[in-house]
mmCIF file of N, CA and C in Angstrom:
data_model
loop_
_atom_site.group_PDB
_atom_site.id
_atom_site.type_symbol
_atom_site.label_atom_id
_atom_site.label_comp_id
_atom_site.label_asym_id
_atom_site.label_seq_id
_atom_site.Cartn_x
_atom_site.Cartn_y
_atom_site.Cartn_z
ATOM 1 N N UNK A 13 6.203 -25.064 32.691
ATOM 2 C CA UNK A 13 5.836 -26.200 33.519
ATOM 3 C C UNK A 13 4.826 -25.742 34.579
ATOM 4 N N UNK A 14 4.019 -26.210 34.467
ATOM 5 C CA UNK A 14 2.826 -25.713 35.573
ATOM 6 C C UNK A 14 2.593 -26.779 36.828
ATOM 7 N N UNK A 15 2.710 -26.192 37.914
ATOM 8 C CA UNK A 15 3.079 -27.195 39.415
ATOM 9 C C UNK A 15 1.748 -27.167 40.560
ATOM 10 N N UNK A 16 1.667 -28.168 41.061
ATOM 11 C CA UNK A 16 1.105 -28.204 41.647
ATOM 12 C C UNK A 16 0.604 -26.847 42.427
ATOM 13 N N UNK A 17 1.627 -26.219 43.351
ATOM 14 C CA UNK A 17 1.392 -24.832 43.244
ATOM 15 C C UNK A 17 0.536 -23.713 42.858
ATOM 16 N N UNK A 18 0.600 -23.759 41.248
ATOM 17 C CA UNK A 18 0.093 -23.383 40.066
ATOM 18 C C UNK A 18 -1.590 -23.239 40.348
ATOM 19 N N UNK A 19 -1.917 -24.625 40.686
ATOM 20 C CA UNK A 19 -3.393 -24.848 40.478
ATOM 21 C C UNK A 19 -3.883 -25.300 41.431
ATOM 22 N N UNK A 20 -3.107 -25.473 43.076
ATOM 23 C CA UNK A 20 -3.883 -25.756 44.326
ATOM 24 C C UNK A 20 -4.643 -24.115 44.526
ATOM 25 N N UNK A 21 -5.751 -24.273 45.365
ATOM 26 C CA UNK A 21 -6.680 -22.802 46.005
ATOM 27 C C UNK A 21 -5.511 -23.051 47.278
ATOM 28 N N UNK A 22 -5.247 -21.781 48.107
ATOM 29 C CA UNK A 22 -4.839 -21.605 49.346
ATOM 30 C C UNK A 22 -5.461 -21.649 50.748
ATOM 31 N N UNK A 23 -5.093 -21.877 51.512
ATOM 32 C CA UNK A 23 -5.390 -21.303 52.960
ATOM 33 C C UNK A 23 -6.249 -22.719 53.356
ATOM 34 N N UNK A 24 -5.601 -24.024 52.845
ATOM 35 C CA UNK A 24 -6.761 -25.026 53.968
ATOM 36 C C UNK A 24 -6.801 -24.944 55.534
ATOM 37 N N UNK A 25 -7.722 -25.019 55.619
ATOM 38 C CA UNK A 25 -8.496 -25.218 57.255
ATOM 39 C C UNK A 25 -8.073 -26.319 58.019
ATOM 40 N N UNK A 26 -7.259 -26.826 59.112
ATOM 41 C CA UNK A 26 -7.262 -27.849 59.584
ATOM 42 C C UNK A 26 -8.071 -28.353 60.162
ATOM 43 N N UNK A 27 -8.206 -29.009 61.094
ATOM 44 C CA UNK A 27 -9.268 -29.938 61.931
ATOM 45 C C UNK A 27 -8.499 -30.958 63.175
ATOM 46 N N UNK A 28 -8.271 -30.076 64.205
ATOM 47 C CA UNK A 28 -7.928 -31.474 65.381
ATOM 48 C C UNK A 28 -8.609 -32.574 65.323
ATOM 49 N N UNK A 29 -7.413 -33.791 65.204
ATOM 50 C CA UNK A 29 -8.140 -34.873 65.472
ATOM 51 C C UNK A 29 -9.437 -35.021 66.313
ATOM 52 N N UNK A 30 -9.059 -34.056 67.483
ATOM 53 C CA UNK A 30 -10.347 -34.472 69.147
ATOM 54 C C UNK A 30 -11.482 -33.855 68.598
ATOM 55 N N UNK A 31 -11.296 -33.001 67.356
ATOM 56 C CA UNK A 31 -12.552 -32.348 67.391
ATOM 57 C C UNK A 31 -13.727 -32.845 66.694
ATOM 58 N N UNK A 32 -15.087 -33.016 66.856
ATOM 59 C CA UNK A 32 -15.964 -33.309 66.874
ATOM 60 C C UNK A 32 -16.644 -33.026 64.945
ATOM 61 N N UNK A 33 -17.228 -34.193 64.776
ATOM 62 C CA UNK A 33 -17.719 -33.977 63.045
ATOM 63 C C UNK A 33 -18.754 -32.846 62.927
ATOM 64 N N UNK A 34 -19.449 -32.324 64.143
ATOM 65 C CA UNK A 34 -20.631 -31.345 63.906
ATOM 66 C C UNK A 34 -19.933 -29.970 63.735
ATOM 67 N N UNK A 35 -18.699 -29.996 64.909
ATOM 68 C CA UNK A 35 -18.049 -28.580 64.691
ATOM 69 C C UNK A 35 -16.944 -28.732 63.058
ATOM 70 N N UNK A 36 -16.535 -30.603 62.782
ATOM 71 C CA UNK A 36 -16.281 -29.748 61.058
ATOM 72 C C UNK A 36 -16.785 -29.329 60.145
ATOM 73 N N UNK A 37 -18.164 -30.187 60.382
ATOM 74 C CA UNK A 37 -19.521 -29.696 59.506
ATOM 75 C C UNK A 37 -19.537 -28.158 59.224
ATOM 76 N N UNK A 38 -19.265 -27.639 60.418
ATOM 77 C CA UNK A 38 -19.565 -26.093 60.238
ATOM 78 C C UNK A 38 -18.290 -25.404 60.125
ATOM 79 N N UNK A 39 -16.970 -25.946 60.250
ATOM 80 C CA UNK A 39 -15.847 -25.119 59.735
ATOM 81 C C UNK A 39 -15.463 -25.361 57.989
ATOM 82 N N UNK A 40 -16.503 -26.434 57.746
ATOM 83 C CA UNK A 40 -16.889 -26.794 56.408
ATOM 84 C C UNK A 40 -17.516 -25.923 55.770
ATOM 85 N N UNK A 41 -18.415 -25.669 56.197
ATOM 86 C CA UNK A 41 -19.519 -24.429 55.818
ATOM 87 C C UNK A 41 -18.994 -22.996 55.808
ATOM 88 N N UNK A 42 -18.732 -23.072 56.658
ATOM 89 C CA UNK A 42 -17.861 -21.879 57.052
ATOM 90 C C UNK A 42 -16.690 -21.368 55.850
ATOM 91 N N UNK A 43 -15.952 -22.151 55.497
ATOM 92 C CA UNK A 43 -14.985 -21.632 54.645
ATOM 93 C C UNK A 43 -15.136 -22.503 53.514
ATOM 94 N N UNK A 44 -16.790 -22.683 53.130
ATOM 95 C CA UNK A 44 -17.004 -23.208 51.978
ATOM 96 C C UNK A 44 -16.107 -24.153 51.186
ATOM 97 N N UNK A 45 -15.962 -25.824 52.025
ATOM 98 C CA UNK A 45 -15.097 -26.415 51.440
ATOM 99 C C UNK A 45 -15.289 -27.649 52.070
ATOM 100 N N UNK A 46 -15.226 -29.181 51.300
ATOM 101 C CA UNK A 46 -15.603 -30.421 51.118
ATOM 102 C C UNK A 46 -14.673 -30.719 51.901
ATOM 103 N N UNK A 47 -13.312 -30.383 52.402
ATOM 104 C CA UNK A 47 -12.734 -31.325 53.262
ATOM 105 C C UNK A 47 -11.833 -31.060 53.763
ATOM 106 N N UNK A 48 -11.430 -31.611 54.851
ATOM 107 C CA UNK A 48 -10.166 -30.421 55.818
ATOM 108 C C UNK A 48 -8.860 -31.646 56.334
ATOM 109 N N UNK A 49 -8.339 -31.322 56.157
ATOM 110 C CA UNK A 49 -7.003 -32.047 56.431
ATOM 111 C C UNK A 49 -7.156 -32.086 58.248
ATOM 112 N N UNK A 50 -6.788 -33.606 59.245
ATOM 113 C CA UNK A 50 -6.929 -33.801 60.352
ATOM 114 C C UNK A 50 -5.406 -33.033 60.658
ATOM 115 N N UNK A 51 -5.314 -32.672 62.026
ATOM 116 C CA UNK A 51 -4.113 -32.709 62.404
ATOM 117 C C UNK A 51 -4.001 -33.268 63.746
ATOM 118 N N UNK A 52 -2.930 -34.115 64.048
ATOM 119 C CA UNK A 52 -2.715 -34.985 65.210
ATOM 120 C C UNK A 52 -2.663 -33.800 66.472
ATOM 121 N N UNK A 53 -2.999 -33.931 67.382
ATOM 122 C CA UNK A 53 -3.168 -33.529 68.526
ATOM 123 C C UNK A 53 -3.834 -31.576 68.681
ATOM 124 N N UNK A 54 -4.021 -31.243 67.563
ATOM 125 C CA UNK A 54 -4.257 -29.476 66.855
ATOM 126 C C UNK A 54 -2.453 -29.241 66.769
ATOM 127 N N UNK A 55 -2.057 -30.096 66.160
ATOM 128 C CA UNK A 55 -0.462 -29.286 65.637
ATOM 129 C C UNK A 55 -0.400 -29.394 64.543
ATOM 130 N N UNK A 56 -0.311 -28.294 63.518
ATOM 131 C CA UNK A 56 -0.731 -28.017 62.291
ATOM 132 C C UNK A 56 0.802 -28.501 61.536
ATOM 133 N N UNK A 57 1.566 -29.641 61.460
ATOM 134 C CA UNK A 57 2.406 -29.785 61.504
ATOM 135 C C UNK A 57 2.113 -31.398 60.756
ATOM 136 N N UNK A 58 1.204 -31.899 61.229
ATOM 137 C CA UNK A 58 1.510 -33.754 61.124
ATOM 138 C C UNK A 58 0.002 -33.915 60.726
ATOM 139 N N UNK A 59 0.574 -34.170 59.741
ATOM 140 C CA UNK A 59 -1.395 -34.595 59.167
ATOM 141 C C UNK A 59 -1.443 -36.171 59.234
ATOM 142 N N UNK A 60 -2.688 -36.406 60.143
ATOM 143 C CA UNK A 60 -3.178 -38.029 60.129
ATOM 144 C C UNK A 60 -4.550 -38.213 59.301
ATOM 145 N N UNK A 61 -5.376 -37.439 58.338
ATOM 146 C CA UNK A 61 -5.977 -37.810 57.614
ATOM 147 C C UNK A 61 -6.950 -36.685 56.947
ATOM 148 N N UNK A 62 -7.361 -36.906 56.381
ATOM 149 C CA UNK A 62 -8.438 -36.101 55.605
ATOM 150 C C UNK A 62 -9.591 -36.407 56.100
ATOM 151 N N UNK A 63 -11.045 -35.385 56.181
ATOM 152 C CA UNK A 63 -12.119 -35.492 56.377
ATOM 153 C C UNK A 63 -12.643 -34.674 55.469
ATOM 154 N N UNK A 64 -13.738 -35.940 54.817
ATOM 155 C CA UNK A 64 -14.800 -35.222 53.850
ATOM 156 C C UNK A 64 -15.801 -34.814 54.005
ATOM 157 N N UNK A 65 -16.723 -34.354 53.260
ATOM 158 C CA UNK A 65 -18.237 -34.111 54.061
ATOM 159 C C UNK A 65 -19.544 -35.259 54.095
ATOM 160 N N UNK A 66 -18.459 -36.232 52.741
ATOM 161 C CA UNK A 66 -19.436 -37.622 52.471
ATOM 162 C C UNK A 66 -18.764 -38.690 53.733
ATOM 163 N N UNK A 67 -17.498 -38.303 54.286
ATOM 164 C CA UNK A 67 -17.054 -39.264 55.264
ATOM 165 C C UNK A 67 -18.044 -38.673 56.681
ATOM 166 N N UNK A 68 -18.300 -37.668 56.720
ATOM 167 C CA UNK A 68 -19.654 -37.396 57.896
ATOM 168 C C UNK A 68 -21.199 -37.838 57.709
ATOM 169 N N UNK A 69 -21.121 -37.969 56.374
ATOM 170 C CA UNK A 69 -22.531 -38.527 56.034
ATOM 171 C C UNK A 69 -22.295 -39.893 56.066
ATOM 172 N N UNK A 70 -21.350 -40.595 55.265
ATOM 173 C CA UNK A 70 -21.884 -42.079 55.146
ATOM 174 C C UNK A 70 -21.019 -42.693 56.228
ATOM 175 N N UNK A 71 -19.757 -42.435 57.065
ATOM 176 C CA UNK A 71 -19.478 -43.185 58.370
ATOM 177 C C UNK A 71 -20.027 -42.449 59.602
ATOM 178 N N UNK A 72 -20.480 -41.720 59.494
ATOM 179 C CA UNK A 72 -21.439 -40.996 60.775
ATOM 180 C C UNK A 72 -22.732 -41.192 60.386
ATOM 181 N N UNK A 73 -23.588 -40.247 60.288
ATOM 182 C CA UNK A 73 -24.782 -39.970 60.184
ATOM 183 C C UNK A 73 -25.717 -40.959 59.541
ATOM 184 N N UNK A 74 -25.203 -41.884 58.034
ATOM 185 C CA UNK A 74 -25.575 -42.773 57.624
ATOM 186 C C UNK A 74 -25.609 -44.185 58.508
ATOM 187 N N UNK A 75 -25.145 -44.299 59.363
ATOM 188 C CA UNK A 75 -24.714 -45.104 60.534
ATOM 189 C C UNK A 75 -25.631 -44.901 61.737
ATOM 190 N N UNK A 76 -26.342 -43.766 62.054
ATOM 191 C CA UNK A 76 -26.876 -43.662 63.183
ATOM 192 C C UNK A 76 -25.731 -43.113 64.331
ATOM 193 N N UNK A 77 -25.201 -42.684 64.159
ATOM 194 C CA UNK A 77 -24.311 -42.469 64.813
ATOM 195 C C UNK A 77 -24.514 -40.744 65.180
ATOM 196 N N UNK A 78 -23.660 -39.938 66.140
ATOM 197 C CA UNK A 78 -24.153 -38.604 66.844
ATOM 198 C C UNK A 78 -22.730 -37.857 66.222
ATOM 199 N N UNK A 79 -23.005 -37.046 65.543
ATOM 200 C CA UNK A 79 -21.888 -36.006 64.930
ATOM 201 C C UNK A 79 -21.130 -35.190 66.019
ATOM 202 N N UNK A 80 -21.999 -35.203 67.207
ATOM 203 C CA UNK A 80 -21.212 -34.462 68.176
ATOM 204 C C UNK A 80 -20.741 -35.275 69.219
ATOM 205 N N UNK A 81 -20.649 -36.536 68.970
ATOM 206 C CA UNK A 81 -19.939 -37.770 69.786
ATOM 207 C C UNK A 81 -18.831 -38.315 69.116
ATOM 208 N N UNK A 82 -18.883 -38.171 67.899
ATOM 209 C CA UNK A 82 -17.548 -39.027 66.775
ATOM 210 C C UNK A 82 -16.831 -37.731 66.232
ATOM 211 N N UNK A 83 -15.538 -37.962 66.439
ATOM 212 C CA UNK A 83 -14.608 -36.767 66.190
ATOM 213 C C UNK A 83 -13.585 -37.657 65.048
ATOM 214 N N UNK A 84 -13.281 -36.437 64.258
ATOM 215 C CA UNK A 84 -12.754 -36.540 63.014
ATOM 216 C C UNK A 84 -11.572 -37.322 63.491
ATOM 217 N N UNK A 85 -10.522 -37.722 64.252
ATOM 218 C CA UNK A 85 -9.638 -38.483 64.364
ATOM 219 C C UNK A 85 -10.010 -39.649 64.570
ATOM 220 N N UNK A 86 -11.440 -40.060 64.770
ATOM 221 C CA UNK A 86 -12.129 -41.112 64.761
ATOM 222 C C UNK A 86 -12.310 -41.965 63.003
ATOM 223 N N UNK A 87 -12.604 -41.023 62.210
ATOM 224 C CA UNK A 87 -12.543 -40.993 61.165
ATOM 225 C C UNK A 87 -11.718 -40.929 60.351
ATOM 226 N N UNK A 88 -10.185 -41.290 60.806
ATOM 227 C CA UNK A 88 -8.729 -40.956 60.220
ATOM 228 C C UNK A 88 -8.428 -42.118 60.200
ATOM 229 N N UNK A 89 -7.955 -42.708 58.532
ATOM 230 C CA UNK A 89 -8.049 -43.824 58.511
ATOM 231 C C UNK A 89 -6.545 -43.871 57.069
ATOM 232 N N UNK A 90 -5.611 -44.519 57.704
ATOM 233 C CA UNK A 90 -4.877 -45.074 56.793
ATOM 234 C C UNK A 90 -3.808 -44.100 56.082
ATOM 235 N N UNK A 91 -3.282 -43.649 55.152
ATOM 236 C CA UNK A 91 -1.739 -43.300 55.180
ATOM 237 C C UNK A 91 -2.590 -41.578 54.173
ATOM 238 N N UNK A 92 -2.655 -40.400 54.766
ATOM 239 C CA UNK A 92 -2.873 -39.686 53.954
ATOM 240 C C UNK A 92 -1.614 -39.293 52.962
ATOM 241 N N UNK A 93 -2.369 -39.141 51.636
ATOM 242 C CA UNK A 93 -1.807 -39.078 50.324
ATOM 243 C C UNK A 93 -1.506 -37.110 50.046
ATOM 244 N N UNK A 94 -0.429 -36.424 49.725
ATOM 245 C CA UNK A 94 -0.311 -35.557 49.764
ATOM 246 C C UNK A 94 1.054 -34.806 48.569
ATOM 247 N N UNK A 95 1.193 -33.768 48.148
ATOM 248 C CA UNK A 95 2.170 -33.664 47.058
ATOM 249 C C UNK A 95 3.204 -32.575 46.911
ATOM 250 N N UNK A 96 4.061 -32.932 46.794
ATOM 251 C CA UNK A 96 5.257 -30.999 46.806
ATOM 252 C C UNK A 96 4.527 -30.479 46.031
ATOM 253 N N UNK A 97 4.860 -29.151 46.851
ATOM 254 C CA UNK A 97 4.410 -27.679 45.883
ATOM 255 C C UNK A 97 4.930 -27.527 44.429
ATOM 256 N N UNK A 98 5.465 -28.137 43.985
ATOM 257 C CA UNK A 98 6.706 -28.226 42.899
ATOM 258 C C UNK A 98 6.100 -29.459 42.189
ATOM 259 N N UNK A 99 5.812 -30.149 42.574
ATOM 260 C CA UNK A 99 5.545 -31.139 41.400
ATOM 261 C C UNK A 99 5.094 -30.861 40.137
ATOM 262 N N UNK A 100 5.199 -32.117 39.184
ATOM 263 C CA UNK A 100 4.241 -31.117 37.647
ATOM 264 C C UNK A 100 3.366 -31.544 37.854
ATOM 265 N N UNK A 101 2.165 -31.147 36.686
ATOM 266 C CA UNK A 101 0.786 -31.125 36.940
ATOM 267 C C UNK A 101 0.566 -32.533 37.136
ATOM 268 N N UNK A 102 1.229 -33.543 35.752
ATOM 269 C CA UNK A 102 1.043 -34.836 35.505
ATOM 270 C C UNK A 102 1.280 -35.828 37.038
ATOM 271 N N UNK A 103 2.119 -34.965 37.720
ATOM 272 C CA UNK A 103 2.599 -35.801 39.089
ATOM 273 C C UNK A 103 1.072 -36.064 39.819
ATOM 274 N N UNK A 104 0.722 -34.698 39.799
ATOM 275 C CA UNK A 104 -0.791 -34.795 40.884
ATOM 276 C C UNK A 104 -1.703 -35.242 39.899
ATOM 277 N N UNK A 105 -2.105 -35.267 38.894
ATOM 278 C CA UNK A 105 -2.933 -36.580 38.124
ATOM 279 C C UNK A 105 -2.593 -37.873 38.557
ATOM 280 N N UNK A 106 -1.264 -38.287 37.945
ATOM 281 C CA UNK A 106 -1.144 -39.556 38.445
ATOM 282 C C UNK A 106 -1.671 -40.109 40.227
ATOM 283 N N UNK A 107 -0.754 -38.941 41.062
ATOM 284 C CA UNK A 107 -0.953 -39.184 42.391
ATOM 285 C C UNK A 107 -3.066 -39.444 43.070
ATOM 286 N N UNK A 108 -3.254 -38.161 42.327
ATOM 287 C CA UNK A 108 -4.939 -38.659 42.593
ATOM 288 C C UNK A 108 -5.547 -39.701 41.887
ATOM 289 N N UNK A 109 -5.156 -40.250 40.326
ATOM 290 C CA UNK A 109 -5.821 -41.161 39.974
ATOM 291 C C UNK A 109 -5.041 -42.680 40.194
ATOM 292 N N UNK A 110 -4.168 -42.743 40.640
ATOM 293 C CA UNK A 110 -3.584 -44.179 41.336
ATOM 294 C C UNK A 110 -3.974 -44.895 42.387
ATOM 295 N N UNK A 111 -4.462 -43.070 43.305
ATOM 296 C CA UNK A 111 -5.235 -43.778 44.665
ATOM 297 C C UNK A 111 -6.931 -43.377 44.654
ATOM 298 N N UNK A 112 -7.306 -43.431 43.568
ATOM 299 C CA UNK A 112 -8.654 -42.597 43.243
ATOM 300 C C UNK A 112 -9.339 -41.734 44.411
ATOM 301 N N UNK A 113 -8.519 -40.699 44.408
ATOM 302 C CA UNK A 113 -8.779 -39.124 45.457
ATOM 303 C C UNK A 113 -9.209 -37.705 44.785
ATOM 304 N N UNK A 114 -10.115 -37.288 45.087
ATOM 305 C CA UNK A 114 -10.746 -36.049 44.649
ATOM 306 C C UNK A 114 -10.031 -35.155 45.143
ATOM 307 N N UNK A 115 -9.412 -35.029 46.600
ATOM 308 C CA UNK A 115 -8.501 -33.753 46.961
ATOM 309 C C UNK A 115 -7.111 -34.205 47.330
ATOM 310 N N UNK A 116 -6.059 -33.250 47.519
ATOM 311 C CA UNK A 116 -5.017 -33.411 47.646
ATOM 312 C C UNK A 116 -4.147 -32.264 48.303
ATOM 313 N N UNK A 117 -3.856 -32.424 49.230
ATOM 314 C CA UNK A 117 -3.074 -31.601 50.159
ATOM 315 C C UNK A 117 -1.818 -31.387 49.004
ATOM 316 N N UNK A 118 -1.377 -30.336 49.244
ATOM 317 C CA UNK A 118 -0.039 -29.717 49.025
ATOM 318 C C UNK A 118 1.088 -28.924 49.777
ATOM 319 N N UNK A 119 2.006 -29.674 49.953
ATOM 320 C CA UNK A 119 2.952 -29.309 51.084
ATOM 321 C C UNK A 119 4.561 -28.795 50.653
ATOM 322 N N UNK A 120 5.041 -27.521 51.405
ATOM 323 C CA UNK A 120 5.940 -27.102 50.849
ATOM 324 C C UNK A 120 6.743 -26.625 52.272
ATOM 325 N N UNK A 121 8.349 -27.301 51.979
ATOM 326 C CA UNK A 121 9.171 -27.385 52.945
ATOM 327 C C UNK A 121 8.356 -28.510 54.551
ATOM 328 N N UNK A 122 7.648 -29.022 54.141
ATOM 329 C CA UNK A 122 7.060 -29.512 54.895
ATOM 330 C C UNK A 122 5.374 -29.500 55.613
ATOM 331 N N UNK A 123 5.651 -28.389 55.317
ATOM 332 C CA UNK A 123 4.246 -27.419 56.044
ATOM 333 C C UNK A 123 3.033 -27.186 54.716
ATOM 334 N N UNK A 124 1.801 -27.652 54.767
ATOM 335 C CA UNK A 124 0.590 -27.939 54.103
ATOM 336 C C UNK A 124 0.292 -26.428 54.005
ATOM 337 N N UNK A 125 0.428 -25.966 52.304
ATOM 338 C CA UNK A 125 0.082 -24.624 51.935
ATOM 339 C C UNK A 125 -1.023 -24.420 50.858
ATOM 340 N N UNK A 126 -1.749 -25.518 50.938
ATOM 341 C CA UNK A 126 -2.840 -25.494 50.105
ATOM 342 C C UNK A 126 -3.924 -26.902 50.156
ATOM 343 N N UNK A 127 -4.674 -27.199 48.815
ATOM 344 C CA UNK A 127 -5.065 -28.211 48.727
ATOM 345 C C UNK A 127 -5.951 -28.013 46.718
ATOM 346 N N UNK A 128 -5.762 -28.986 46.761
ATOM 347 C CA UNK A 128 -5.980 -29.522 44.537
ATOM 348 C C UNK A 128 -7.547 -30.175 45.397
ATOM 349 N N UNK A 129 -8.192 -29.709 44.496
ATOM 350 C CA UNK A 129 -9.659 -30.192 44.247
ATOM 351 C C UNK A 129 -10.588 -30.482 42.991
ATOM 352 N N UNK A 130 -11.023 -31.050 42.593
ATOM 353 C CA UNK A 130 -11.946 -31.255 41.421
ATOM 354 C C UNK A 130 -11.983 -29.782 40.730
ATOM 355 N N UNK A 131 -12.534 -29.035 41.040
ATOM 356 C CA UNK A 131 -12.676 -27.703 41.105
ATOM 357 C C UNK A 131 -11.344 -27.098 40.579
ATOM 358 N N UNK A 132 -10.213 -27.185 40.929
ATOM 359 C CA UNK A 132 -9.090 -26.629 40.937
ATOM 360 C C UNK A 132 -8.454 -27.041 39.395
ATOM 361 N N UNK A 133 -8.551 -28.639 39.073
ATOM 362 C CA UNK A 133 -8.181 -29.131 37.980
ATOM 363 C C UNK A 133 -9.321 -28.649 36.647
ATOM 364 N N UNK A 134 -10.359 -28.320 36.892
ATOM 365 C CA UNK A 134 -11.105 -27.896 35.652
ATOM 366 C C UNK A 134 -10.834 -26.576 35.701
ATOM 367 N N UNK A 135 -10.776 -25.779 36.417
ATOM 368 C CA UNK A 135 -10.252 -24.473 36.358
ATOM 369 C C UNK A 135 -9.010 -24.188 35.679
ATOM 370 N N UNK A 136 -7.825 -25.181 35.903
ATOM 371 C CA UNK A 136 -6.612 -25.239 35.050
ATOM 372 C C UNK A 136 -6.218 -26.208 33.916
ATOM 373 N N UNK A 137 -7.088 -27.278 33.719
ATOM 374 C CA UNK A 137 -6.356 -28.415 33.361
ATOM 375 C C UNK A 137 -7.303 -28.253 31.763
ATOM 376 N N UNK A 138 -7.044 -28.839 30.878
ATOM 377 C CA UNK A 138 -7.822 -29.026 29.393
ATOM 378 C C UNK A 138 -8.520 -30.547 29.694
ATOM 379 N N UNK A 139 -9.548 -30.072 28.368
ATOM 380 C CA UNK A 139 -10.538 -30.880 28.492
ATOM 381 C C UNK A 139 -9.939 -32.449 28.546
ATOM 382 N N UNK A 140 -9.312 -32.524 27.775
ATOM 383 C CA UNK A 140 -8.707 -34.238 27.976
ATOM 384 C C UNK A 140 -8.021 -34.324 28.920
ATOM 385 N N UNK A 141 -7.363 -33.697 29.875
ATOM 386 C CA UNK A 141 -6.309 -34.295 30.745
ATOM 387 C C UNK A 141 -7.897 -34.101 31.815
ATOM 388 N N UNK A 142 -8.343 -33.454 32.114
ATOM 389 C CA UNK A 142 -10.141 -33.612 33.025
ATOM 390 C C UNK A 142 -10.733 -34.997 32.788
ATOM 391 N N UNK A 143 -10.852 -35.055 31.416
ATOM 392 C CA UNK A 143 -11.136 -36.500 30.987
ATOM 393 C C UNK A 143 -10.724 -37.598 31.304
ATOM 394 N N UNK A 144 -9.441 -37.703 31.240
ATOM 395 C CA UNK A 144 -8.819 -38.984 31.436
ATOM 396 C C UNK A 144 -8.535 -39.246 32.992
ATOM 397 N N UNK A 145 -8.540 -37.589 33.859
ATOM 398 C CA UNK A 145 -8.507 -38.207 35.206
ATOM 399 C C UNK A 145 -9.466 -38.549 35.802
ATOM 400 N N UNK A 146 -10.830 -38.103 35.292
ATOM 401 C CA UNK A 146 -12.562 -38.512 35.650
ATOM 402 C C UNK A 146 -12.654 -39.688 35.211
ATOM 403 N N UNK A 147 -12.152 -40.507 34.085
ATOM 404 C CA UNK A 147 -11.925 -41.901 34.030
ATOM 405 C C UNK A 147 -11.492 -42.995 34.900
ATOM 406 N N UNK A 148 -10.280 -42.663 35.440
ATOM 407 C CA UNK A 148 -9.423 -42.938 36.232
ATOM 408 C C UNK A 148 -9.882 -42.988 37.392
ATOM 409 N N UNK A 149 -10.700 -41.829 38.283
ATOM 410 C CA UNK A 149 -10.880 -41.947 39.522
ATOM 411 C C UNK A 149 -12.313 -42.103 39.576
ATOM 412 N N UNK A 150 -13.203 -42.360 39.157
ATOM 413 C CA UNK A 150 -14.728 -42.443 38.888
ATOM 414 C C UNK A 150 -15.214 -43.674 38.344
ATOM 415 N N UNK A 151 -13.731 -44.690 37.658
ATOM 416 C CA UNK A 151 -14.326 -46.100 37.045
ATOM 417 C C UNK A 151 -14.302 -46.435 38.094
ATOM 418 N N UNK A 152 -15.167 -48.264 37.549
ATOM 419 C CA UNK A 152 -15.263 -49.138 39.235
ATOM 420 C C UNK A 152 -14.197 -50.043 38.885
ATOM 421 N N UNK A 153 -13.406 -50.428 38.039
ATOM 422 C CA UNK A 153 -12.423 -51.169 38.008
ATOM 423 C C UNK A 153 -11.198 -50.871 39.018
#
């Protein structure tokens, strides 16, 4: 049985809510990676949302808006989606293609010990189960 676990990369980066989209831009860069889990007040404990690097481009920057005036808790929007370390693979398919999500936090005993990325599932997953979740989260239906 291969688990979530299995096929998340380790060590995500958080992001205080207060902190600013220019400094995630560059903790983005920095540890070479599309998106960082928010945490409410910098307590690495309570996640209030995900930030992407297309959520700095198209609700910031695409907007006219100042990357070093709009902070990622600004940008935290709505119930983040996340999965036990333990789950099976099929769990985190379903879970990303129900809510059509490219990444996915993974949390064990509570505490966020990874994160599933596009990247992560072609690295482990066969060509049809890739298939059918690029269907799934990429149609416009």
């Amino acid at each position: 049985m291969t688990t979530a676990k299995d096929i998340m990369h380790t060590g995500a980066t958080w992001i205080p809510a207060h902190e600013t989209l220019d400094r995630a831009a560059q903790l983005m860069r920095d540890h070479n990676v599309g998106a960082l889990p928010i945490s409410e007040n910098g307590e690495q404990d309570r996640m209030v949302g995900i930030l992407t690097d297309r959520d700095i481009v198209v609700a910031c920057v695409a907007m006219g808006r100042d990357p070093s005036k709009v902070t990622a808790g600004d940008l935290a929007q709505g119930t983040p989606r996340w999965i036990d370390a333990e789950a099976e693979v099929e769990a985190v398919l379903e879970e990303m293609q129900s809510h059509r999500i490219r990444r996915l936090p993974v949390v064990e005993n509570k505490k966020l010990i990874g994160m599933i990325s596009e990247a992560d599932l072609a690295q482990h997953l066969s060509d049809d189960q890739i298939a059918g979740w690029a269907e799934q989260v990429y149609s416009r239906n």
